[in-house]
Amino acid sequence: MHETLKELKGRLLEIYDLSMAAAVLRWDQATYMPPGGAGARGRQMATLSRIAHERLTEPGMGRLLDRLEPWTAGLPHDSDEACLVRVTRRAYDRAIKVPSAFVSELDEHASLSYQTWTTARPRNDFASVRPLLEKTLEMSRRLADFFPGYESIADPLIDYSDYGMKASSVRAVFAELRARLVPLVRAITERPAPDDRCLRQSAPEADQLAFGLEVLRKFGFHFERGRQDLTHHPFMTKFSLGDVRITTRVRKQDLTDALFSTLHEAGHAMYEQGIRRDHEGTPLADGASAGVHESQSRLWENLVGRSRGFWEFFYPKLQAAFPAQLRPVPLDTFYRAINRVERSLIRTDADEVTYNLHVMMRFDLELDLLEGRLAVRDLPEAWRARFESDLGIPVPDDRDGVLQDVHWFSGPIGGAFQGYTLGNILSAQFFAAAIAAHPGIGAEIARGEFDTLHGWLREHVYQHGARFTAAELVERATGSPMTIEPYIAYLWGKYQPLYGLAGEQPGALAGRRAG
Ligand code: ZN
């Protein structure tokens, strides 16, 4: 078996190298590449992903898995060999169902629609992307149909990013969360909004970036195995476990946007940096799911980075870095400003309380499109109607409405959004488990110390990479399946005093009656 396993690892390493090489090209495209490189770059990335797909779906790969499975069936579920064979089997079975020609067609179409979207959005021109989006919807349905036997046509697409979840299970979690969030949003927005003018000031780019990097050093981000560069739409990517990249942007008239974006992407990056090094070159060198990945970025960005304790330590340093802007602003004013809750247009700028409403409406619209209740031509109107009923503010145009997110214009429709809210839910569940194990974590954060928290995450989440499914990982790390209770408790515990909300947590009674 040793030789068979070695052969499997050899093949997987080649596939890994091909996809990491494609990641370098994609990162360069989003950071330093001059516009003239666009055409060739798209082709080069498509070539690499086609070869990687061909390598993964070679019949020899299936034969190796067939030979190894009877052996790993006798090994413990969490042994390295059993995990590797199980995760490779899942990727292989998924890949062989989708013809290579379809993969290339989808890639090419996605790249064309992305290019069109980049000019359509600023021009508020939905009409020019509409035929492309219609084709995307048709291709998304075809993609799902390669996996017959689903309950909802969205299931195979959700399964790609959040393995183990289905439209019905996501719907159930979202309905439960929504029932608790809507009254909280209402209660908060009935109170006077804090003044956040202190954030709407400009500051030199280099100083903003330097401050973010100083925080990352304290967090325990490894700079010898990662770096940060500038881009338009921040993201994290990796070229190996020894080279994990994050990107950020600096906005004029915004003092903290770059910082929170840096903390968010660093959360993703520290997860990747913390994966066991000997998983390098295999499909185990990856996150457990989109939701778990997002839980790590949200945990560092929000539960740590927007906490009172964090700023007790860092605010004097931020004031020292930007004395003209912040010297006259007390900590309390700043803390309230960075946690201001308001109904707003743009998902990526939304606060932690309203954010999930933005996600839920996208998820429902995706299901309506895929399940045939909504046509692409009616999407802008459906967006406006749903947005106004959920967020209570009018949508002025498609630019800041249906065209605001890149997701539907750069890949299939379906499965792209639920991970954000699952991540928010899980961020609080992991954080609560870390604090239950180490009650001193809160006090340490207020001293600018993060080793205990980072160590807990490395031990219970990061090191495992993709060895376990999200459901298995959550259960192992926190002792219970995914639950919204820690998240609701976190939001209430933070925003009740911040906004002086009266009485009991909204929806708590209803939640208890429901059991
Ligand atoms: Zn993220």
Short mmCIF file of C-alpha atoms and ligand atoms in Angstrom, two decimals:
data_model
loop_
_atom_site.label_atom_id
_atom_site.label_comp_id
_atom_site.label_asym_id
_atom_site.label_seq_id
_atom_site.Cartn_x
_atom_site.Cartn_y
_atom_site.Cartn_z
CA MET A 1 0.00 0.00 0.00
CA HIS A 2 2.94 2.26 0.69
CA GLU A 3 3.84 2.44 -3.01
CA THR A 4 0.21 3.08 -4.03
CA LEU A 5 -0.08 5.89 -1.51
CA LYS A 6 3.19 7.36 -2.76
CA GLU A 7 1.88 7.31 -6.31
CA LEU A 8 -1.35 9.04 -5.23
CA LYS A 9 0.62 11.75 -3.42
CA GLY A 10 2.82 12.25 -6.48
CA ARG A 11 -0.20 12.83 -8.69
CA LEU A 12 -1.83 15.12 -6.12
CA LEU A 13 1.35 17.17 -5.82
CA GLU A 14 1.33 17.86 -9.55
CA ILE A 15 -2.33 18.99 -9.42
CA TYR A 16 -1.55 21.15 -6.38
CA ASP A 17 1.39 22.79 -8.17
CA LEU A 18 -0.74 23.55 -11.21
CA SER A 19 -3.45 25.21 -9.15
CA MET A 20 -0.94 27.15 -7.04
CA ALA A 21 0.74 28.40 -10.24
CA ALA A 22 -2.69 29.57 -11.42
CA ALA A 23 -3.12 31.35 -8.08
CA VAL A 24 0.14 33.28 -8.64
CA LEU A 25 -1.17 34.41 -12.03
CA ARG A 26 -4.53 35.43 -10.54
CA TRP A 27 -2.87 37.32 -7.66
CA ASP A 28 -0.57 39.16 -10.08
CA GLN A 29 -3.56 40.04 -12.28
CA ALA A 30 -5.28 41.65 -9.28
CA THR A 31 -2.21 43.51 -8.00
CA TYR A 32 0.60 44.44 -10.42
CA MET A 33 -0.30 43.32 -13.95
CA PRO A 34 -0.67 46.13 -16.49
CA PRO A 35 -4.04 46.07 -18.35
CA GLY A 36 -2.36 44.87 -21.54
CA GLY A 37 -1.75 41.51 -19.91
CA ALA A 38 -5.44 40.70 -19.50
CA GLY A 39 -6.07 38.63 -22.65
CA ALA A 40 -3.07 36.33 -22.36
CA ARG A 41 -3.48 36.02 -18.60
CA GLY A 42 -7.05 34.77 -18.88
CA ARG A 43 -5.91 32.14 -21.39
CA GLN A 44 -2.94 31.09 -19.25
CA MET A 45 -5.09 30.58 -16.17
CA ALA A 46 -7.66 28.63 -18.20
CA THR A 47 -4.89 26.39 -19.58
CA LEU A 48 -3.61 25.60 -16.10
CA SER A 49 -7.04 24.83 -14.69
CA ARG A 50 -7.87 22.62 -17.66
CA ILE A 51 -4.66 20.60 -17.21
CA ALA A 52 -5.30 20.32 -13.46
CA HIS A 53 -8.84 19.07 -14.13
CA GLU A 54 -7.55 16.53 -16.68
CA ARG A 55 -4.93 15.25 -14.22
CA LEU A 56 -7.51 14.88 -11.45
CA THR A 57 -9.97 12.99 -13.63
CA GLU A 58 -7.51 10.52 -15.22
CA PRO A 59 -8.78 6.94 -14.87
CA GLY A 60 -5.51 6.07 -13.10
CA MET A 61 -6.56 8.32 -10.22
CA GLY A 62 -9.80 6.37 -9.78
CA ARG A 63 -7.89 3.07 -9.83
CA LEU A 64 -5.51 4.29 -7.12
CA LEU A 65 -8.44 5.33 -4.91
CA ASP A 66 -10.15 1.98 -5.52
CA ARG A 67 -7.01 0.16 -4.38
CA LEU A 68 -6.47 2.36 -1.31
CA GLU A 69 -10.03 2.48 0.05
CA PRO A 70 -10.27 -1.10 1.37
CA TRP A 71 -7.05 -0.43 3.28
CA THR A 72 -8.05 2.97 4.73
CA ALA A 73 -11.48 1.55 5.69
CA GLY A 74 -9.64 -0.31 8.45
CA LEU A 75 -7.84 2.81 9.70
CA PRO A 76 -9.17 5.36 12.22
CA HIS A 77 -11.40 8.05 10.67
CA ASP A 78 -8.94 10.79 11.63
CA SER A 79 -5.74 9.04 10.49
CA ASP A 80 -3.74 10.97 7.87
CA GLU A 81 -4.19 8.24 5.25
CA ALA A 82 -7.95 7.87 5.77
CA CYS A 83 -8.44 11.66 5.61
CA LEU A 84 -6.35 11.98 2.47
CA VAL A 85 -8.12 9.19 0.60
CA ARG A 86 -11.58 10.35 1.74
CA VAL A 87 -11.04 13.99 0.70
CA THR A 88 -9.39 13.03 -2.60
CA ARG A 89 -12.27 10.66 -3.38
CA ARG A 90 -14.76 13.48 -2.83
CA ALA A 91 -12.86 15.82 -5.18
CA TYR A 92 -12.39 13.07 -7.77
CA ASP A 93 -16.03 11.96 -7.77
CA ARG A 94 -17.13 15.55 -8.15
CA ALA A 95 -14.64 16.32 -10.93
CA ILE A 96 -15.34 13.26 -13.10
CA LYS A 97 -19.04 14.12 -13.27
CA VAL A 98 -18.27 17.43 -15.01
CA PRO A 99 -16.82 17.17 -18.55
CA SER A 100 -13.56 19.07 -19.10
CA ALA A 101 -15.13 20.89 -22.04
CA PHE A 102 -17.84 22.23 -19.75
CA VAL A 103 -15.24 23.38 -17.21
CA SER A 104 -13.40 25.37 -19.90
CA GLU A 105 -16.64 26.78 -21.31
CA LEU A 106 -17.71 27.94 -17.85
CA ASP A 107 -14.26 29.47 -17.16
CA GLU A 108 -14.28 31.34 -20.45
CA HIS A 109 -17.82 32.54 -19.95
CA ALA A 110 -17.06 33.66 -16.39
CA SER A 111 -14.06 35.63 -17.56
CA LEU A 112 -16.08 37.35 -20.31
CA SER A 113 -18.89 38.24 -17.92
CA TYR A 114 -16.43 39.54 -15.35
CA GLN A 115 -14.83 41.82 -17.96
CA THR A 116 -18.27 43.09 -19.02
CA TRP A 117 -19.37 43.61 -15.41
CA THR A 118 -16.32 45.76 -14.59
CA THR A 119 -17.51 48.37 -17.11
CA ALA A 120 -21.28 47.77 -16.73
CA ARG A 121 -21.35 48.49 -13.00
CA PRO A 122 -19.89 52.01 -13.10
CA ARG A 123 -22.21 52.81 -16.04
CA ASN A 124 -25.24 51.42 -14.15
CA ASP A 125 -25.87 49.26 -17.19
CA PHE A 126 -27.63 46.01 -16.31
CA ALA A 127 -28.82 45.56 -19.92
CA SER A 128 -25.28 44.86 -21.16
CA VAL A 129 -24.69 42.02 -18.67
CA ARG A 130 -28.19 40.58 -18.84
CA PRO A 131 -27.61 38.14 -21.75
CA LEU A 132 -24.39 36.98 -20.08
CA LEU A 133 -26.17 36.46 -16.78
CA GLU A 134 -28.88 34.49 -18.57
CA LYS A 135 -26.19 32.20 -19.93
CA THR A 136 -24.62 31.96 -16.46
CA LEU A 137 -27.95 30.83 -15.03
CA GLU A 138 -28.40 28.27 -17.79
CA MET A 139 -24.84 26.96 -17.22
CA SER A 140 -25.33 26.90 -13.45
CA ARG A 141 -28.36 24.67 -13.95
CA ARG A 142 -26.39 22.42 -16.28
CA LEU A 143 -23.62 22.22 -13.70
CA ALA A 144 -26.11 21.15 -11.03
CA ASP A 145 -27.60 18.59 -13.40
CA PHE A 146 -24.29 16.74 -13.58
CA PHE A 147 -25.18 15.71 -10.00
CA PRO A 148 -28.65 14.18 -10.33
CA GLY A 149 -30.71 13.16 -7.33
CA TYR A 150 -30.71 16.51 -5.58
CA GLU A 151 -33.57 17.86 -3.51
CA SER A 152 -33.04 21.47 -4.68
CA ILE A 153 -31.14 22.34 -7.85
CA ALA A 154 -29.02 24.64 -5.66
CA ASP A 155 -27.80 21.71 -3.54
CA PRO A 156 -24.86 20.60 -5.72
CA LEU A 157 -23.69 24.23 -5.98
CA ILE A 158 -23.90 24.80 -2.23
CA ASP A 159 -22.11 21.50 -1.74
CA TYR A 160 -19.07 22.83 -3.66
CA SER A 161 -18.36 25.55 -1.12
CA ASP A 162 -20.09 24.32 2.04
CA TYR A 163 -19.92 20.54 1.78
CA GLY A 164 -22.70 18.82 3.70
CA MET A 165 -25.14 21.74 3.55
CA LYS A 166 -28.23 21.85 1.34
CA ALA A 167 -30.66 24.59 0.37
CA SER A 168 -33.11 23.21 2.95
CA SER A 169 -30.57 23.16 5.81
CA VAL A 170 -29.30 26.66 4.99
CA ARG A 171 -32.90 27.91 4.77
CA ALA A 172 -33.67 26.47 8.21
CA VAL A 173 -30.63 28.13 9.85
CA PHE A 174 -31.35 31.43 8.10
CA ALA A 175 -35.03 31.42 9.15
CA GLU A 176 -34.05 30.87 12.78
CA LEU A 177 -31.43 33.61 12.63
CA ARG A 178 -33.69 36.03 10.82
CA ALA A 179 -36.40 35.70 13.48
CA ARG A 180 -33.88 36.86 16.09
CA LEU A 181 -32.05 39.47 13.99
CA VAL A 182 -34.95 41.45 12.59
CA PRO A 183 -36.23 42.60 16.04
CA LEU A 184 -32.64 43.41 17.06
CA VAL A 185 -32.06 45.55 13.96
CA ARG A 186 -35.38 47.30 14.62
CA ALA A 187 -34.56 47.96 18.28
CA ILE A 188 -31.11 49.33 17.43
CA THR A 189 -32.18 51.53 14.54
CA GLU A 190 -34.92 53.11 16.67
CA ARG A 191 -32.14 54.47 18.91
CA PRO A 192 -30.06 57.51 17.92
CA ALA A 193 -27.15 56.52 15.65
CA PRO A 194 -23.67 57.23 17.03
CA ASP A 195 -21.62 59.96 15.41
CA ASP A 196 -19.04 58.39 13.10
CA ARG A 197 -17.54 61.53 11.58
CA CYS A 198 -14.22 60.73 13.26
CA LEU A 199 -13.79 57.81 10.82
CA ARG A 200 -14.45 59.89 7.73
CA GLN A 201 -11.03 61.50 7.61
CA SER A 202 -8.11 60.83 5.33
CA ALA A 203 -4.64 59.77 6.37
CA PRO A 204 -1.45 58.88 4.46
CA GLU A 205 -1.63 55.46 2.84
CA ALA A 206 1.78 54.34 4.11
CA ASP A 207 0.85 55.12 7.73
CA GLN A 208 -2.46 53.28 7.48
CA LEU A 209 -0.75 50.22 6.04
CA ALA A 210 2.01 50.32 8.65
CA PHE A 211 -0.54 50.39 11.47
CA GLY A 212 -2.36 47.34 10.06
CA LEU A 213 0.89 45.41 9.78
CA GLU A 214 1.78 46.25 13.39
CA VAL A 215 -1.54 44.71 14.51
CA LEU A 216 -0.88 41.59 12.40
CA ARG A 217 2.52 41.17 14.05
CA LYS A 218 0.76 41.13 17.44
CA PHE A 219 -1.86 38.68 16.14
CA GLY A 220 0.90 36.25 15.19
CA PHE A 221 0.70 36.51 11.38
CA HIS A 222 3.93 35.00 9.98
CA PHE A 223 5.58 37.56 7.73
CA GLU A 224 8.25 35.13 6.61
CA ARG A 225 5.38 33.04 5.20
CA GLY A 226 3.14 35.80 3.90
CA ARG A 227 2.86 39.41 2.78
CA GLN A 228 0.35 42.13 1.99
CA ASP A 229 -0.11 44.08 -1.25
CA LEU A 230 -2.64 46.57 -2.59
CA THR A 231 -5.64 45.74 -4.78
CA HIS A 232 -9.15 47.04 -5.57
CA HIS A 233 -11.19 44.22 -4.03
CA PRO A 234 -9.26 42.71 -1.11
CA PHE A 235 -8.80 38.92 -0.99
CA MET A 236 -6.53 36.21 0.42
CA THR A 237 -4.75 33.62 -1.69
CA LYS A 238 -1.94 31.13 -1.20
CA PHE A 239 0.84 29.75 -3.36
CA SER A 240 1.87 27.16 -0.75
CA LEU A 241 1.55 26.84 3.02
CA GLY A 242 4.81 28.80 3.16
CA ASP A 243 3.51 31.70 1.07
CA VAL A 244 0.07 33.06 1.96
CA ARG A 245 -0.85 36.44 0.47
CA ILE A 246 -3.32 39.06 1.59
CA THR A 247 -4.38 42.27 -0.15
CA THR A 248 -6.02 45.46 1.01
CA ARG A 249 -6.95 48.91 -0.29
CA VAL A 250 -6.89 52.39 1.21
CA ARG A 251 -9.90 54.62 0.73
CA LYS A 252 -9.74 58.37 0.79
CA GLN A 253 -11.82 59.84 3.61
CA ASP A 254 -11.88 56.56 5.50
CA LEU A 255 -9.55 56.04 8.41
CA THR A 256 -10.30 52.40 9.24
CA ASP A 257 -11.49 50.68 6.05
CA ALA A 258 -8.00 49.43 5.12
CA LEU A 259 -7.35 48.30 8.69
CA PHE A 260 -10.51 46.18 9.03
CA SER A 261 -9.98 44.73 5.58
CA THR A 262 -6.43 43.77 6.62
CA LEU A 263 -7.68 42.13 9.84
CA HIS A 264 -10.33 40.22 7.86
CA GLU A 265 -7.95 38.86 5.24
CA ALA A 266 -5.34 38.10 7.90
CA GLY A 267 -7.93 35.88 9.61
CA HIS A 268 -8.20 33.86 6.39
CA ALA A 269 -4.41 33.85 6.02
CA MET A 270 -3.59 32.74 9.58
CA TYR A 271 -5.94 29.78 9.05
CA GLU A 272 -3.90 28.73 5.99
CA GLN A 273 -0.58 29.44 7.71
CA GLY A 274 -1.69 27.24 10.61
CA ILE A 275 -2.46 24.12 8.56
CA ARG A 276 -0.12 21.22 9.35
CA ARG A 277 2.90 21.67 7.11
CA ASP A 278 3.02 18.00 6.15
CA HIS A 279 -0.36 18.41 4.38
CA GLU A 280 1.39 20.59 1.79
CA GLY A 281 0.82 19.38 -1.75
CA THR A 282 -2.42 17.53 -0.95
CA PRO A 283 -6.12 18.51 -0.91
CA LEU A 284 -5.88 18.55 2.92
CA ALA A 285 -3.90 21.81 2.69
CA ASP A 286 -7.09 23.82 2.46
CA GLY A 287 -9.90 25.17 4.66
CA ALA A 288 -12.75 22.92 5.79
CA SER A 289 -15.46 24.94 3.97
CA ALA A 290 -16.34 28.46 2.86
CA GLY A 291 -18.27 28.97 6.11
CA VAL A 292 -15.42 27.83 8.34
CA HIS A 293 -12.95 29.97 6.37
CA GLU A 294 -15.15 33.01 6.77
CA SER A 295 -15.57 32.30 10.48
CA GLN A 296 -11.83 32.83 10.92
CA SER A 297 -11.77 36.15 9.05
CA ARG A 298 -14.83 37.41 10.91
CA LEU A 299 -13.47 36.30 14.26
CA TRP A 300 -10.32 38.44 13.94
CA GLU A 301 -12.04 41.32 12.17
CA ASN A 302 -15.11 41.66 14.39
CA LEU A 303 -15.03 39.64 17.61
CA VAL A 304 -11.45 40.74 18.23
CA GLY A 305 -10.93 43.80 16.03
CA ARG A 306 -14.15 45.64 16.87
CA SER A 307 -14.11 44.78 20.57
CA ARG A 308 -13.74 47.27 23.37
CA GLY A 309 -10.75 45.43 24.88
CA PHE A 310 -8.82 45.41 21.60
CA TRP A 311 -9.15 49.19 21.32
CA GLU A 312 -8.26 49.82 24.96
CA PHE A 313 -4.83 48.57 23.93
CA PHE A 314 -4.60 49.82 20.33
CA TYR A 315 -6.47 53.13 20.41
CA PRO A 316 -3.64 55.13 22.05
CA LYS A 317 -1.34 53.72 19.35
CA LEU A 318 -3.79 54.69 16.60
CA GLN A 319 -4.05 58.18 18.09
CA ALA A 320 -0.26 58.42 18.11
CA ALA A 321 -0.17 57.37 14.46
CA PHE A 322 -2.87 59.86 13.45
CA PRO A 323 -2.71 62.67 16.02
CA ALA A 324 -4.29 65.38 13.87
CA GLN A 325 -7.28 63.15 13.13
CA LEU A 326 -7.83 61.35 16.44
CA ARG A 327 -6.18 63.22 19.31
CA PRO A 328 -9.44 65.08 20.12
CA VAL A 329 -11.59 61.94 19.77
CA PRO A 330 -12.19 59.95 22.99
CA LEU A 331 -11.96 56.13 22.88
CA ASP A 332 -15.66 55.79 23.60
CA THR A 333 -16.62 57.92 20.58
CA PHE A 334 -14.29 55.93 18.35
CA TYR A 335 -15.57 52.58 19.68
CA ARG A 336 -19.17 53.59 19.04
CA ALA A 337 -18.29 54.85 15.56
CA ILE A 338 -16.66 51.57 14.42
CA ASN A 339 -19.73 49.69 15.71
CA ARG A 340 -22.37 51.95 14.25
CA VAL A 341 -25.37 49.92 13.02
CA GLU A 342 -27.37 51.32 10.14
CA ARG A 343 -29.42 50.11 7.23
CA SER A 344 -27.14 50.64 4.25
CA LEU A 345 -26.91 49.78 0.55
CA ILE A 346 -23.67 47.87 0.19
CA ARG A 347 -23.11 44.42 1.69
CA THR A 348 -19.35 44.73 2.04
CA ASP A 349 -19.71 47.97 4.00
CA ALA A 350 -22.52 46.70 6.23
CA ASP A 351 -22.15 46.45 10.03
CA GLU A 352 -22.18 43.09 11.82
CA VAL A 353 -25.88 43.26 12.72
CA THR A 354 -27.44 44.12 9.34
CA TYR A 355 -24.84 42.22 7.27
CA ASN A 356 -26.70 38.91 7.37
CA LEU A 357 -29.87 40.47 5.96
CA HIS A 358 -27.86 41.34 2.85
CA VAL A 359 -26.69 37.74 2.56
CA MET A 360 -30.10 36.19 3.14
CA MET A 361 -31.73 38.16 0.34
CA ARG A 362 -29.00 37.12 -2.11
CA PHE A 363 -29.37 33.50 -1.07
CA ASP A 364 -33.15 33.60 -1.61
CA LEU A 365 -32.79 35.33 -4.99
CA GLU A 366 -30.30 32.66 -6.09
CA LEU A 367 -32.80 29.95 -5.19
CA ASP A 368 -35.59 31.81 -7.01
CA LEU A 369 -33.43 32.02 -10.14
CA LEU A 370 -32.21 28.42 -10.04
CA GLU A 371 -35.56 26.94 -9.11
CA GLY A 372 -37.25 28.86 -11.95
CA ARG A 373 -39.43 31.26 -9.97
CA LEU A 374 -37.54 34.31 -11.20
CA ALA A 375 -36.24 35.30 -14.65
CA VAL A 376 -32.97 37.23 -15.07
CA ARG A 377 -34.84 40.09 -16.79
CA ASP A 378 -36.92 40.55 -13.61
CA LEU A 379 -33.93 40.33 -11.26
CA PRO A 380 -33.22 44.09 -10.83
CA GLU A 381 -36.84 44.71 -9.86
CA ALA A 382 -36.93 41.67 -7.55
CA TRP A 383 -33.72 42.96 -5.94
CA ARG A 384 -35.21 46.40 -5.30
CA ALA A 385 -38.45 45.02 -3.88
CA ARG A 386 -36.73 42.57 -1.55
CA PHE A 387 -34.09 45.08 -0.47
CA GLU A 388 -36.64 47.72 0.40
CA SER A 389 -38.77 45.30 2.37
CA ASP A 390 -35.78 43.87 4.30
CA LEU A 391 -33.57 46.92 4.77
CA GLY A 392 -36.20 49.62 4.59
CA ILE A 393 -34.29 51.97 2.30
CA PRO A 394 -34.78 52.57 -1.43
CA VAL A 395 -32.28 51.27 -3.97
CA PRO A 396 -31.26 54.27 -6.10
CA ASP A 397 -29.85 52.33 -9.08
CA ASP A 398 -28.55 48.95 -10.25
CA ARG A 399 -24.95 49.98 -9.66
CA ASP A 400 -25.54 49.87 -5.92
CA GLY A 401 -28.29 47.27 -6.32
CA VAL A 402 -28.10 44.07 -8.30
CA LEU A 403 -24.70 44.91 -9.85
CA GLN A 404 -22.85 45.52 -6.58
CA ASP A 405 -21.36 42.05 -5.99
CA VAL A 406 -18.92 40.36 -8.34
CA HIS A 407 -20.09 36.80 -7.50
CA TRP A 408 -22.82 36.25 -10.11
CA PHE A 409 -20.60 37.84 -12.75
CA SER A 410 -17.52 35.72 -12.14
CA GLY A 411 -18.81 32.20 -11.53
CA PRO A 412 -21.96 30.11 -11.26
CA ILE A 413 -25.13 31.38 -9.60
CA GLY A 414 -25.67 29.37 -6.44
CA GLY A 415 -23.60 28.54 -3.40
CA ALA A 416 -21.63 31.79 -3.34
CA PHE A 417 -23.24 33.67 -0.47
CA GLN A 418 -24.41 31.37 2.32
CA GLY A 419 -20.82 30.93 3.58
CA TYR A 420 -20.67 34.54 4.73
CA THR A 421 -23.51 34.13 7.21
CA LEU A 422 -22.50 30.61 8.23
CA GLY A 423 -19.10 32.20 8.93
CA ASN A 424 -20.61 34.86 11.17
CA ILE A 425 -22.51 32.22 13.12
CA LEU A 426 -19.45 29.99 13.48
CA SER A 427 -17.11 32.85 14.39
CA ALA A 428 -19.04 33.36 17.64
CA GLN A 429 -19.29 29.63 18.31
CA PHE A 430 -15.52 29.11 17.98
CA PHE A 431 -14.76 32.25 19.99
CA ALA A 432 -17.11 31.17 22.81
CA ALA A 433 -15.44 27.75 22.90
CA ALA A 434 -11.97 29.33 23.08
CA ILE A 435 -13.06 31.57 25.95
CA ALA A 436 -14.73 28.67 27.79
CA ALA A 437 -11.38 26.86 27.61
CA HIS A 438 -9.33 29.97 28.50
CA PRO A 439 -11.42 32.56 30.38
CA GLY A 440 -8.44 34.96 30.43
CA ILE A 441 -8.56 35.57 26.66
CA GLY A 442 -10.63 38.76 27.00
CA ALA A 443 -8.14 40.30 29.44
CA GLU A 444 -5.22 39.24 27.23
CA ILE A 445 -6.76 40.95 24.19
CA ALA A 446 -7.01 44.15 26.24
CA ARG A 447 -3.24 43.85 26.85
CA GLY A 448 -2.54 43.33 23.15
CA GLU A 449 -1.75 39.63 23.67
CA PHE A 450 -3.23 37.07 21.30
CA ASP A 451 -1.12 33.94 21.81
CA THR A 452 -3.73 32.00 23.80
CA LEU A 453 -6.53 32.70 21.32
CA HIS A 454 -4.30 32.07 18.31
CA GLY A 455 -2.99 28.88 19.93
CA TRP A 456 -6.51 27.57 20.59
CA LEU A 457 -7.56 28.25 17.00
CA ARG A 458 -4.40 26.60 15.66
CA GLU A 459 -4.98 23.50 17.76
CA HIS A 460 -8.74 23.11 17.22
CA VAL A 461 -9.29 24.60 13.76
CA TYR A 462 -6.25 25.63 11.69
CA GLN A 463 -3.96 22.60 11.88
CA HIS A 464 -6.64 20.21 10.59
CA GLY A 465 -7.03 21.95 7.22
CA ALA A 466 -9.58 20.00 5.19
CA ARG A 467 -9.20 16.72 7.15
CA PHE A 468 -12.70 17.01 8.57
CA THR A 469 -15.98 18.29 7.17
CA ALA A 470 -17.23 21.58 8.60
CA ALA A 471 -19.82 19.70 10.69
CA GLU A 472 -17.18 17.34 12.11
CA LEU A 473 -14.75 20.16 12.81
CA VAL A 474 -17.33 22.33 14.60
CA GLU A 475 -18.44 19.41 16.75
CA ARG A 476 -14.85 18.45 17.65
CA ALA A 477 -13.78 22.02 18.40
CA THR A 478 -16.84 23.30 20.26
CA GLY A 479 -18.55 20.14 21.53
CA SER A 480 -21.79 20.87 19.69
CA PRO A 481 -23.18 21.09 16.15
CA MET A 482 -23.50 24.53 14.57
CA THR A 483 -25.88 26.70 16.61
CA ILE A 484 -26.85 30.36 16.34
CA GLU A 485 -27.04 30.86 20.12
CA PRO A 486 -23.44 32.03 20.72
CA TYR A 487 -23.78 34.48 17.84
CA ILE A 488 -27.06 35.95 19.12
CA ALA A 489 -25.61 36.10 22.64
CA TYR A 490 -22.53 37.89 21.29
CA LEU A 491 -24.56 40.47 19.34
CA TRP A 492 -26.90 41.12 22.26
CA GLY A 493 -24.06 41.27 24.80
CA LYS A 494 -22.28 43.87 22.69
CA TYR A 495 -25.08 45.99 21.25
CA GLN A 496 -27.44 46.05 24.25
CA PRO A 497 -25.10 48.27 26.30
CA LEU A 498 -23.81 50.12 23.22
CA TYR A 499 -27.29 51.25 22.24
CA GLY A 500 -28.88 51.17 25.70
CA LEU A 501 -31.48 48.65 24.54
CA ALA A 502 -34.16 47.91 27.08
CA GLY A 503 -35.38 44.56 28.35
CA GLU A 504 -34.68 41.08 27.17
CA GLN A 505 -32.94 39.98 24.04
CA PRO A 506 -35.46 40.26 21.15
CA GLY A 507 -36.84 36.94 20.09
CA ALA A 508 -35.35 35.10 23.04
CA LEU A 509 -38.77 34.03 24.35
CA ALA A 510 -39.93 32.91 20.94
CA GLY A 511 -36.63 31.06 20.53
CA ARG A 512 -37.09 29.26 23.84
CA ARG A 513 -40.67 28.25 23.05
CA ALA A 514 -39.47 26.78 19.79
CA GLY A 515 -37.09 24.71 21.93
ZN ZN B 1 -13.73 36.68 3.86
#
